[in-house]
Amino acid sequence: GNKGAVWVARRIPDGYISGHANQARIRQFPLDDPDNCLYSEDIISLAREKGYYTGKKDKNFSFTDAYAPLDYGALRFCEARVWAGFRKVNSKMNKYEDYAIGDNAKNVMPLWIKPDKKVTVQDVMDLMRDHFEGTTLDMTKDIGAGPFNNPYRWRPLTWEVDSVAYCNERAITTQQTGFSFVAQSRSWLPNEIGGILWFGVDDASSTVYTPMYSSITEVPQAFAVGNGSMMEFSNDAAFWVFNQVSNLAYTRYNAIHPEIEKLQQELENRYVAYTGAMDLAAADLLKKDKKLAIDLLTEYSVNQGNNTLKKWQELYTYLFTKYMDGNVKTLKQIPENYKYVTPNIKQPGYGANWYQKTIKETGDHFKMRKLEGEEGHH
């Protein structure tokens, strides 16, 4: 049989962005514009041969409709993520919500959109952290979020009850992410300096995107291949340390995640602020000694990676101590001549909404009652 693949690639216009989420999105494409569109020679003929396309005119051929036709899962699990990302940077995307949730497959989103403003590296980081907040798919709102508004659902993605199929949402950010990154390419800088991989491990919502210059000759021990594995825990592997923090947050998300986010933003803001100075220093050194410039960028990247790990190790010990066993503990000032004092302890419970749901489901099962004659006792 035939070997190889059929493919099409389109150039995204300047000033626009596109997105893909495990689902082909290119439909009709120009057949005679090689500067902006390339494709395999047999892309249409193979579709005709297989019966995927029966139209009379090649110009009406749709790659998506032929090779990856949309079904409900493609919309709800894939296109919905693209929509969620688009709406982060374009205020007019809500009109495609019915498409994203699988209610109107004909209301097709454009392949690319123009953002309301120029997109920054940190805008893209934020885009990676979306859980459909503020939409009808908001994962913090339904019963699966539990009492603490947790926007994560354990796999499998689909499930059945009484032979009827149901699904969980598939957001951009998800608990089983191994690593993610934002690739920054700056053509106006020398190759050794212009590329930065903002690299993070585990769940994007609680990761820290740490700068790794593209010319580095060494990686931080925190990110090194062989430092732990899926079945080998390592105390100094960023993957495992970040999983410790995020999995703790899943137990009381609405309280713990804001604390994670605070340190996350502090570190990322600092790394972004450092970038300009590091670019200048490396560019100046590059004119004199290329190896020294690369050594500088390597040392900087390694140090930032190790710093991220250290800060997250400290964060885990702080969060675990504060939130273990469902209590929330904070330090209390130790009086003079005392060696120890018990901390301030709060027991926030589950929240009014969850208690109301509990009563609705269980009736008087948990209702406190007085025994006969109890009122006269002290």
mmCIF file of C-alpha atoms in Angstrom:
data_model
loop_
_atom_site.group_PDB
_atom_site.id
_atom_site.type_symbol
_atom_site.label_atom_id
_atom_site.label_comp_id
_atom_site.label_asym_id
_atom_site.label_seq_id
_atom_site.Cartn_x
_atom_site.Cartn_y
_atom_site.Cartn_z
ATOM 1 C CA GLY A 1 0.000 0.000 0.000
ATOM 2 C CA ASN A 2 0.906 3.655 -0.135
ATOM 3 C CA LYS A 3 3.153 5.072 2.551
ATOM 4 C CA GLY A 4 3.483 8.567 3.918
ATOM 5 C CA ALA A 5 0.968 11.192 4.910
ATOM 6 C CA VAL A 6 -1.253 13.803 3.366
ATOM 7 C CA TRP A 7 -0.879 17.267 4.784
ATOM 8 C CA VAL A 8 -1.562 20.950 4.286
ATOM 9 C CA ALA A 9 0.103 23.973 5.869
ATOM 10 C CA ARG A 10 -1.019 27.597 5.736
ATOM 11 C CA ARG A 11 0.938 30.699 6.653
ATOM 12 C CA ILE A 12 -0.733 32.668 9.453
ATOM 13 C CA PRO A 13 -0.988 36.346 8.427
ATOM 14 C CA ASP A 14 1.034 38.885 10.379
ATOM 15 C CA GLY A 15 -0.900 40.215 13.349
ATOM 16 C CA TYR A 16 -3.085 37.122 13.665
ATOM 17 C CA ILE A 17 -2.966 33.987 15.815
ATOM 18 C CA SER A 18 -4.190 30.447 15.256
ATOM 19 C CA GLY A 19 -4.638 27.390 17.429
ATOM 20 C CA HIS A 20 -4.994 23.627 17.158
ATOM 21 C CA ALA A 21 -6.027 21.098 19.816
ATOM 22 C CA ASN A 22 -5.709 17.544 18.443
ATOM 23 C CA GLN A 23 -8.161 18.259 15.629
ATOM 24 C CA ALA A 24 -7.520 19.323 12.027
ATOM 25 C CA ARG A 25 -8.779 22.878 11.467
ATOM 26 C CA ILE A 26 -7.756 23.761 7.900
ATOM 27 C CA ARG A 27 -10.740 23.549 5.572
ATOM 28 C CA GLN A 28 -10.624 25.065 2.064
ATOM 29 C CA PHE A 29 -7.198 26.366 1.091
ATOM 30 C CA PRO A 30 -5.645 28.126 -1.932
ATOM 31 C CA LEU A 31 -4.297 25.682 -4.487
ATOM 32 C CA ASP A 32 -1.980 28.127 -6.272
ATOM 33 C CA ASP A 33 -0.366 30.297 -3.577
ATOM 34 C CA PRO A 34 2.874 28.509 -2.593
ATOM 35 C CA ASP A 35 4.126 31.495 -0.599
ATOM 36 C CA ASN A 36 1.228 31.103 1.816
ATOM 37 C CA CYS A 37 0.032 27.525 1.429
ATOM 38 C CA LEU A 38 1.815 24.205 0.870
ATOM 39 C CA TYR A 39 0.294 20.727 0.647
ATOM 40 C CA SER A 40 1.083 17.169 -0.408
ATOM 41 C CA GLU A 41 0.593 16.449 -4.100
ATOM 42 C CA ASP A 42 -1.982 13.705 -3.559
ATOM 43 C CA ILE A 43 -4.025 15.477 -0.897
ATOM 44 C CA ILE A 44 -7.147 15.688 -3.073
ATOM 45 C CA SER A 45 -6.600 12.701 -5.362
ATOM 46 C CA LEU A 46 -6.236 10.333 -2.393
ATOM 47 C CA ALA A 47 -9.415 11.713 -0.828
ATOM 48 C CA ARG A 48 -11.247 11.059 -4.107
ATOM 49 C CA GLU A 49 -9.759 7.575 -4.345
ATOM 50 C CA LYS A 50 -10.897 6.726 -0.808
ATOM 51 C CA GLY A 51 -14.310 8.291 -1.260
ATOM 52 C CA TYR A 52 -13.648 11.021 1.295
ATOM 53 C CA TYR A 53 -14.348 13.741 -1.273
ATOM 54 C CA THR A 54 -16.811 13.523 -4.142
ATOM 55 C CA GLY A 55 -17.115 17.180 -5.093
ATOM 56 C CA LYS A 56 -16.701 18.221 -8.706
ATOM 57 C CA LYS A 57 -14.254 21.076 -8.122
ATOM 58 C CA ASP A 58 -10.899 20.797 -6.382
ATOM 59 C CA LYS A 59 -11.193 24.367 -5.088
ATOM 60 C CA ASN A 60 -14.090 23.314 -2.834
ATOM 61 C CA PHE A 61 -12.080 20.550 -1.162
ATOM 62 C CA SER A 62 -11.957 20.762 2.654
ATOM 63 C CA PHE A 63 -9.075 18.994 4.377
ATOM 64 C CA THR A 64 -10.921 18.784 7.708
ATOM 65 C CA ASP A 65 -14.160 17.487 6.233
ATOM 66 C CA ALA A 66 -12.321 14.850 4.213
ATOM 67 C CA TYR A 67 -9.716 13.546 6.636
ATOM 68 C CA ALA A 68 -10.942 14.546 10.118
ATOM 69 C CA PRO A 69 -14.674 15.278 9.977
ATOM 70 C CA LEU A 70 -16.058 16.874 13.109
ATOM 71 C CA ASP A 71 -18.027 14.847 15.603
ATOM 72 C CA TYR A 72 -19.336 15.880 19.015
ATOM 73 C CA GLY A 73 -16.086 14.928 20.768
ATOM 74 C CA ALA A 74 -14.017 16.936 18.290
ATOM 75 C CA LEU A 75 -16.048 20.030 19.155
ATOM 76 C CA ARG A 76 -16.395 19.577 22.908
ATOM 77 C CA PHE A 77 -12.879 18.296 23.621
ATOM 78 C CA CYS A 78 -10.777 19.950 20.901
ATOM 79 C CA GLU A 79 -12.390 22.958 19.262
ATOM 80 C CA ALA A 80 -13.631 24.112 22.672
ATOM 81 C CA ARG A 81 -10.015 24.523 23.781
ATOM 82 C CA VAL A 82 -9.156 26.604 20.730
ATOM 83 C CA TRP A 83 -12.221 28.741 21.423
ATOM 84 C CA ALA A 84 -11.202 29.159 25.063
ATOM 85 C CA GLY A 85 -7.773 30.358 23.977
ATOM 86 C CA PHE A 86 -9.143 32.688 21.313
ATOM 87 C CA ARG A 87 -11.582 34.338 23.729
ATOM 88 C CA LYS A 88 -8.672 35.173 26.043
ATOM 89 C CA VAL A 89 -7.289 37.573 23.448
ATOM 90 C CA ASN A 90 -10.328 38.537 21.344
ATOM 91 C CA SER A 91 -13.469 40.016 22.888
ATOM 92 C CA LYS A 92 -15.752 38.934 20.023
ATOM 93 C CA MET A 93 -15.379 35.172 20.394
ATOM 94 C CA ASN A 94 -18.425 34.492 22.563
ATOM 95 C CA LYS A 95 -20.527 34.212 19.396
ATOM 96 C CA TYR A 96 -18.859 30.840 18.756
ATOM 97 C CA GLU A 97 -19.793 29.334 22.123
ATOM 98 C CA ASP A 98 -22.568 27.187 20.618
ATOM 99 C CA TYR A 99 -19.985 25.726 18.223
ATOM 100 C CA ALA A 100 -17.495 25.010 21.003
ATOM 101 C CA ILE A 101 -20.007 23.175 23.189
ATOM 102 C CA GLY A 102 -21.237 21.036 20.302
ATOM 103 C CA ASP A 103 -24.638 22.648 19.777
ATOM 104 C CA ASN A 104 -24.018 24.181 16.344
ATOM 105 C CA ALA A 105 -21.342 22.586 14.177
ATOM 106 C CA LYS A 106 -22.177 24.974 11.332
ATOM 107 C CA ASN A 107 -21.094 28.076 13.258
ATOM 108 C CA VAL A 108 -17.467 27.330 12.419
ATOM 109 C CA MET A 109 -14.719 29.381 14.043
ATOM 110 C CA PRO A 110 -12.174 31.046 11.776
ATOM 111 C CA LEU A 111 -8.814 29.365 11.352
ATOM 112 C CA TRP A 112 -7.100 32.455 12.714
ATOM 113 C CA ILE A 113 -8.175 35.593 14.544
ATOM 114 C CA LYS A 114 -6.781 39.071 15.188
ATOM 115 C CA PRO A 115 -6.147 39.715 18.905
ATOM 116 C CA ASP A 116 -7.525 42.896 20.457
ATOM 117 C CA LYS A 117 -3.947 43.904 21.268
ATOM 118 C CA LYS A 118 -0.436 42.628 20.752
ATOM 119 C CA VAL A 119 0.032 39.315 22.550
ATOM 120 C CA THR A 120 2.876 39.082 25.066
ATOM 121 C CA VAL A 121 4.715 36.028 26.352
ATOM 122 C CA GLN A 122 2.773 36.308 29.599
ATOM 123 C CA ASP A 123 -0.515 36.508 27.689
ATOM 124 C CA VAL A 124 0.298 33.132 26.162
ATOM 125 C CA MET A 125 1.210 31.730 29.575
ATOM 126 C CA ASP A 126 -2.169 32.898 30.843
ATOM 127 C CA LEU A 127 -3.899 31.353 27.832
ATOM 128 C CA MET A 128 -2.360 27.982 28.737
ATOM 129 C CA ARG A 129 -4.026 28.122 32.165
ATOM 130 C CA ASP A 130 -7.673 28.294 31.124
ATOM 131 C CA HIS A 131 -10.428 26.129 32.671
ATOM 132 C CA PHE A 132 -13.305 27.724 30.709
ATOM 133 C CA GLU A 133 -13.768 30.298 33.471
ATOM 134 C CA GLY A 134 -16.640 32.669 32.748
ATOM 135 C CA THR A 135 -18.317 30.380 30.190
ATOM 136 C CA THR A 136 -21.092 27.801 30.281
ATOM 137 C CA LEU A 137 -18.332 25.163 30.478
ATOM 138 C CA ASP A 138 -16.792 26.710 33.635
ATOM 139 C CA MET A 139 -15.357 23.728 35.499
ATOM 140 C CA THR A 140 -15.507 25.417 38.913
ATOM 141 C CA LYS A 141 -19.319 25.562 38.890
ATOM 142 C CA ASP A 142 -20.790 22.077 38.407
ATOM 143 C CA ILE A 143 -21.058 19.289 40.974
ATOM 144 C CA GLY A 144 -17.776 17.758 39.826
ATOM 145 C CA ALA A 145 -15.950 20.756 41.303
ATOM 146 C CA GLY A 146 -16.816 19.538 44.785
ATOM 147 C CA PRO A 147 -17.034 21.877 47.775
ATOM 148 C CA PHE A 148 -13.830 23.736 46.910
ATOM 149 C CA ASN A 149 -14.447 24.721 43.259
ATOM 150 C CA ASN A 150 -11.832 22.356 41.854
ATOM 151 C CA PRO A 151 -11.675 22.759 38.026
ATOM 152 C CA TYR A 152 -10.242 19.277 37.432
ATOM 153 C CA ARG A 153 -11.913 15.963 36.606
ATOM 154 C CA TRP A 154 -10.196 12.624 36.945
ATOM 155 C CA ARG A 155 -10.092 10.465 33.840
ATOM 156 C CA PRO A 156 -11.657 8.825 31.896
ATOM 157 C CA LEU A 157 -12.899 11.696 29.788
ATOM 158 C CA THR A 158 -16.166 9.937 28.953
ATOM 159 C CA TRP A 159 -18.333 7.657 31.074
ATOM 160 C CA GLU A 160 -21.651 5.819 30.916
ATOM 161 C CA VAL A 161 -24.671 5.520 33.189
ATOM 162 C CA ASP A 162 -27.529 3.208 32.177
ATOM 163 C CA SER A 163 -25.977 2.847 28.704
ATOM 164 C CA VAL A 164 -26.049 6.630 28.158
ATOM 165 C CA ALA A 165 -22.707 8.309 27.379
ATOM 166 C CA TYR A 166 -21.601 11.426 29.253
ATOM 167 C CA CYS A 167 -18.395 13.444 29.362
ATOM 168 C CA ASN A 168 -16.179 15.624 31.481
ATOM 169 C CA GLU A 169 -14.887 18.886 30.058
ATOM 170 C CA ARG A 170 -11.417 18.935 28.496
ATOM 171 C CA ALA A 171 -9.854 22.285 29.310
ATOM 172 C CA ILE A 172 -6.557 23.651 28.003
ATOM 173 C CA THR A 173 -4.931 23.138 31.382
ATOM 174 C CA THR A 174 -5.212 19.625 32.761
ATOM 175 C CA GLN A 175 -3.779 17.633 35.649
ATOM 176 C CA GLN A 176 -2.000 15.020 33.541
ATOM 177 C CA THR A 177 0.226 17.470 31.659
ATOM 178 C CA GLY A 178 3.848 16.312 31.831
ATOM 179 C CA PHE A 179 5.365 19.544 30.564
ATOM 180 C CA SER A 180 4.376 22.580 28.536
ATOM 181 C CA PHE A 181 6.230 25.557 27.129
ATOM 182 C CA VAL A 182 5.950 28.911 25.436
ATOM 183 C CA ALA A 183 8.490 29.243 22.617
ATOM 184 C CA GLN A 184 9.666 32.814 22.089
ATOM 185 C CA SER A 185 11.541 33.534 18.844
ATOM 186 C CA ARG A 186 13.040 36.998 18.409
ATOM 187 C CA SER A 187 14.490 37.352 14.918
ATOM 188 C CA TRP A 188 16.133 40.708 15.627
ATOM 189 C CA LEU A 189 18.570 39.134 18.096
ATOM 190 C CA PRO A 190 21.490 36.786 17.379
ATOM 191 C CA ASN A 191 20.466 33.130 17.218
ATOM 192 C CA GLU A 192 22.243 32.334 20.472
ATOM 193 C CA ILE A 193 20.085 34.868 22.323
ATOM 194 C CA GLY A 194 16.863 35.226 20.329
ATOM 195 C CA GLY A 195 15.242 31.927 21.251
ATOM 196 C CA ILE A 196 13.826 31.282 24.719
ATOM 197 C CA LEU A 197 11.849 28.237 25.754
ATOM 198 C CA TRP A 198 9.696 29.217 28.728
ATOM 199 C CA PHE A 199 9.490 25.730 30.184
ATOM 200 C CA GLY A 200 7.207 24.364 32.883
ATOM 201 C CA VAL A 201 6.279 20.958 34.243
ATOM 202 C CA ASP A 202 2.961 19.490 35.378
ATOM 203 C CA ASP A 203 -0.379 21.314 35.327
ATOM 204 C CA ALA A 204 0.049 24.605 33.424
ATOM 205 C CA SER A 205 -2.219 26.428 35.852
ATOM 206 C CA SER A 206 0.190 25.843 38.710
ATOM 207 C CA THR A 207 3.514 25.639 36.904
ATOM 208 C CA VAL A 208 6.182 28.331 36.664
ATOM 209 C CA TYR A 209 7.385 29.038 33.128
ATOM 210 C CA THR A 210 11.138 29.321 33.514
ATOM 211 C CA PRO A 211 13.423 30.767 30.789
ATOM 212 C CA MET A 212 15.721 28.340 28.982
ATOM 213 C CA TYR A 213 17.760 30.092 26.278
ATOM 214 C CA SER A 214 17.981 28.029 23.094
ATOM 215 C CA SER A 215 21.788 27.954 22.997
ATOM 216 C CA ILE A 216 22.379 26.487 26.469
ATOM 217 C CA THR A 217 24.709 23.516 26.715
ATOM 218 C CA GLU A 218 23.392 22.171 30.018
ATOM 219 C CA VAL A 219 19.949 21.823 31.603
ATOM 220 C CA PRO A 220 19.069 22.282 35.268
ATOM 221 C CA GLN A 221 19.125 19.124 37.377
ATOM 222 C CA ALA A 222 15.485 19.913 38.138
ATOM 223 C CA PHE A 223 14.568 19.234 34.487
ATOM 224 C CA ALA A 224 17.223 16.639 33.633
ATOM 225 C CA VAL A 225 16.308 13.423 31.838
ATOM 226 C CA GLY A 226 16.798 10.492 34.200
ATOM 227 C CA ASN A 227 16.087 12.475 37.352
ATOM 228 C CA GLY A 228 13.129 10.388 38.432
ATOM 229 C CA SER A 229 10.492 8.824 36.204
ATOM 230 C CA MET A 230 6.762 8.162 36.283
ATOM 231 C CA MET A 231 7.391 5.362 38.778
ATOM 232 C CA GLU A 232 10.503 6.753 40.516
ATOM 233 C CA PHE A 233 9.963 9.669 42.872
ATOM 234 C CA SER A 234 12.762 12.239 43.097
ATOM 235 C CA ASN A 235 12.906 15.030 45.667
ATOM 236 C CA ASP A 236 14.885 17.285 43.331
ATOM 237 C CA ALA A 237 12.959 16.633 40.109
ATOM 238 C CA ALA A 238 10.713 19.575 39.260
ATOM 239 C CA PHE A 239 8.057 17.224 37.887
ATOM 240 C CA TRP A 240 7.593 15.526 41.239
ATOM 241 C CA VAL A 241 7.857 18.661 43.354
ATOM 242 C CA PHE A 242 5.296 20.513 41.232
ATOM 243 C CA ASN A 243 3.002 17.486 41.411
ATOM 244 C CA GLN A 244 3.271 17.527 45.194
ATOM 245 C CA VAL A 245 2.075 21.128 45.240
ATOM 246 C CA SER A 246 -0.686 20.782 42.635
ATOM 247 C CA ASN A 247 -2.086 17.561 44.052
ATOM 248 C CA LEU A 248 -2.240 19.169 47.480
ATOM 249 C CA ALA A 249 -4.090 22.108 45.925
ATOM 250 C CA TYR A 250 -6.696 19.772 44.423
ATOM 251 C CA THR A 251 -7.832 18.928 47.982
ATOM 252 C CA ARG A 252 -8.857 22.534 48.806
ATOM 253 C CA TYR A 253 -8.469 24.363 45.524
ATOM 254 C CA ASN A 254 -10.209 27.663 46.252
ATOM 255 C CA ALA A 255 -7.931 28.294 49.235
ATOM 256 C CA ILE A 256 -4.615 26.776 48.147
ATOM 257 C CA HIS A 257 -4.430 27.666 44.452
ATOM 258 C CA PRO A 258 -4.427 31.464 45.048
ATOM 259 C CA GLU A 259 -1.316 31.000 47.190
ATOM 260 C CA ILE A 260 0.336 29.033 44.384
ATOM 261 C CA GLU A 261 -0.658 31.682 41.868
ATOM 262 C CA LYS A 262 0.871 34.444 43.992
ATOM 263 C CA LEU A 263 4.349 32.878 43.994
ATOM 264 C CA GLN A 264 3.973 31.763 40.378
ATOM 265 C CA GLN A 265 3.349 35.338 39.243
ATOM 266 C CA GLU A 266 6.159 36.720 41.395
ATOM 267 C CA LEU A 267 8.674 34.350 39.813
ATOM 268 C CA GLU A 268 7.449 34.740 36.238
ATOM 269 C CA ASN A 269 7.333 38.530 36.522
ATOM 270 C CA ARG A 270 10.888 38.485 37.816
ATOM 271 C CA TYR A 271 12.122 36.181 35.050
ATOM 272 C CA VAL A 272 10.479 38.321 32.363
ATOM 273 C CA ALA A 273 11.968 41.473 33.891
ATOM 274 C CA TYR A 274 15.446 39.896 33.948
ATOM 275 C CA THR A 275 15.271 38.961 30.259
ATOM 276 C CA GLY A 276 16.107 42.396 28.865
ATOM 277 C CA ALA A 277 19.226 42.759 31.003
ATOM 278 C CA MET A 278 20.369 39.224 30.195
ATOM 279 C CA ASP A 279 19.849 39.827 26.460
ATOM 280 C CA LEU A 280 22.019 42.954 26.597
ATOM 281 C CA ALA A 281 24.771 41.328 28.636
ATOM 282 C CA ALA A 282 24.906 38.276 26.388
ATOM 283 C CA ALA A 283 24.829 40.364 23.191
ATOM 284 C CA ASP A 284 27.735 42.485 24.410
ATOM 285 C CA LEU A 285 29.726 39.403 25.400
ATOM 286 C CA LEU A 286 28.882 37.648 22.129
ATOM 287 C CA LYS A 287 30.803 40.327 20.218
ATOM 288 C CA LYS A 288 33.936 39.413 22.161
ATOM 289 C CA ASP A 289 33.649 35.706 22.918
ATOM 290 C CA LYS A 290 30.868 33.441 21.650
ATOM 291 C CA LYS A 291 31.657 30.616 24.076
ATOM 292 C CA LEU A 292 31.568 32.918 27.090
ATOM 293 C CA ALA A 293 28.236 34.337 25.954
ATOM 294 C CA ILE A 294 26.762 30.849 25.672
ATOM 295 C CA ASP A 295 28.250 29.942 29.057
ATOM 296 C CA LEU A 296 26.561 33.018 30.547
ATOM 297 C CA LEU A 297 23.170 32.082 29.101
ATOM 298 C CA THR A 298 23.623 28.480 30.239
ATOM 299 C CA GLU A 299 24.519 29.512 33.779
ATOM 300 C CA TYR A 300 21.576 31.909 33.921
ATOM 301 C CA SER A 301 19.079 29.324 32.637
ATOM 302 C CA VAL A 302 20.363 26.606 34.959
ATOM 303 C CA ASN A 303 20.250 28.951 37.946
ATOM 304 C CA GLN A 304 16.681 30.019 37.214
ATOM 305 C CA GLY A 305 15.587 26.394 36.853
ATOM 306 C CA ASN A 306 17.183 25.461 40.155
ATOM 307 C CA ASN A 307 15.720 28.563 41.797
ATOM 308 C CA THR A 308 12.233 27.597 40.621
ATOM 309 C CA LEU A 309 12.676 24.132 42.116
ATOM 310 C CA LYS A 310 13.917 25.524 45.447
ATOM 311 C CA LYS A 311 11.022 27.978 45.715
ATOM 312 C CA TRP A 312 8.523 25.198 44.975
ATOM 313 C CA GLN A 313 10.066 22.859 47.538
ATOM 314 C CA GLU A 314 9.669 25.619 50.116
ATOM 315 C CA LEU A 315 6.122 26.293 48.927
ATOM 316 C CA TYR A 316 5.137 22.664 49.420
ATOM 317 C CA THR A 317 6.378 22.515 53.012
ATOM 318 C CA TYR A 318 4.582 25.792 53.771
ATOM 319 C CA LEU A 319 1.288 24.721 52.176
ATOM 320 C CA PHE A 320 1.292 21.214 53.638
ATOM 321 C CA THR A 321 1.966 22.534 57.125
ATOM 322 C CA LYS A 322 -0.730 25.182 56.812
ATOM 323 C CA TYR A 323 -3.521 23.090 55.259
ATOM 324 C CA MET A 324 -3.074 19.496 56.439
ATOM 325 C CA ASP A 325 -6.100 17.648 57.847
ATOM 326 C CA GLY A 326 -8.617 20.217 56.633
ATOM 327 C CA ASN A 327 -7.587 22.907 59.097
ATOM 328 C CA VAL A 328 -5.949 26.215 58.212
ATOM 329 C CA LYS A 329 -3.083 27.097 60.533
ATOM 330 C CA THR A 330 -1.183 30.384 60.752
ATOM 331 C CA LEU A 331 1.655 31.457 63.013
ATOM 332 C CA LYS A 332 0.913 33.123 66.305
ATOM 333 C CA GLN A 333 3.490 35.388 67.902
ATOM 334 C CA ILE A 334 5.380 33.609 70.691
ATOM 335 C CA PRO A 335 5.165 35.595 73.947
ATOM 336 C CA GLU A 336 8.308 36.486 75.839
ATOM 337 C CA ASN A 337 9.676 33.622 77.981
ATOM 338 C CA TYR A 338 7.659 31.064 75.971
ATOM 339 C CA LYS A 339 9.339 28.465 73.771
ATOM 340 C CA TYR A 340 6.202 27.484 71.900
ATOM 341 C CA VAL A 341 2.618 28.548 71.407
ATOM 342 C CA THR A 342 -0.163 26.791 69.499
ATOM 343 C CA PRO A 343 -0.858 28.374 66.094
ATOM 344 C CA ASN A 344 -4.022 30.145 65.073
ATOM 345 C CA ILE A 345 -6.383 27.464 63.781
ATOM 346 C CA LYS A 346 -9.396 27.974 61.538
ATOM 347 C CA GLN A 347 -11.809 25.260 60.459
ATOM 348 C CA PRO A 348 -13.502 26.714 57.366
ATOM 349 C CA GLY A 349 -15.546 23.610 56.635
ATOM 350 C CA TYR A 350 -17.197 23.117 53.267
ATOM 351 C CA GLY A 351 -19.052 26.372 52.632
ATOM 352 C CA ALA A 352 -22.749 27.263 52.645
ATOM 353 C CA ASN A 353 -23.495 26.098 49.093
ATOM 354 C CA TRP A 354 -22.110 22.635 49.731
ATOM 355 C CA TYR A 355 -23.969 22.282 53.013
ATOM 356 C CA GLN A 356 -27.190 23.190 51.190
ATOM 357 C CA LYS A 357 -26.486 20.505 48.581
ATOM 358 C CA THR A 358 -25.801 18.003 51.359
ATOM 359 C CA ILE A 359 -29.127 18.757 53.065
ATOM 360 C CA LYS A 360 -30.982 18.558 49.757
ATOM 361 C CA GLU A 361 -29.511 15.124 49.039
ATOM 362 C CA THR A 362 -29.678 13.601 52.536
ATOM 363 C CA GLY A 363 -32.621 15.338 54.189
ATOM 364 C CA ASP A 364 -32.475 15.013 57.984
ATOM 365 C CA HIS A 365 -29.832 12.277 57.983
ATOM 366 C CA PHE A 366 -27.184 14.586 59.480
ATOM 367 C CA LYS A 367 -29.564 16.846 61.424
ATOM 368 C CA MET A 368 -28.642 17.303 65.078
ATOM 369 C CA ARG A 369 -31.492 16.319 67.379
ATOM 370 C CA LYS A 370 -32.045 16.490 71.107
ATOM 371 C CA LEU A 371 -32.691 13.360 73.101
ATOM 372 C CA GLU A 372 -35.839 13.060 75.147
ATOM 373 C CA GLY A 373 -35.394 15.135 78.296
ATOM 374 C CA GLU A 374 -32.101 16.651 77.060
ATOM 375 C CA GLU A 375 -33.279 20.273 77.361
ATOM 376 C CA GLY A 376 -33.209 20.213 81.164
ATOM 377 C CA HIS A 377 -29.625 18.921 81.323
ATOM 378 C CA HIS A 378 -26.540 21.096 81.755
#
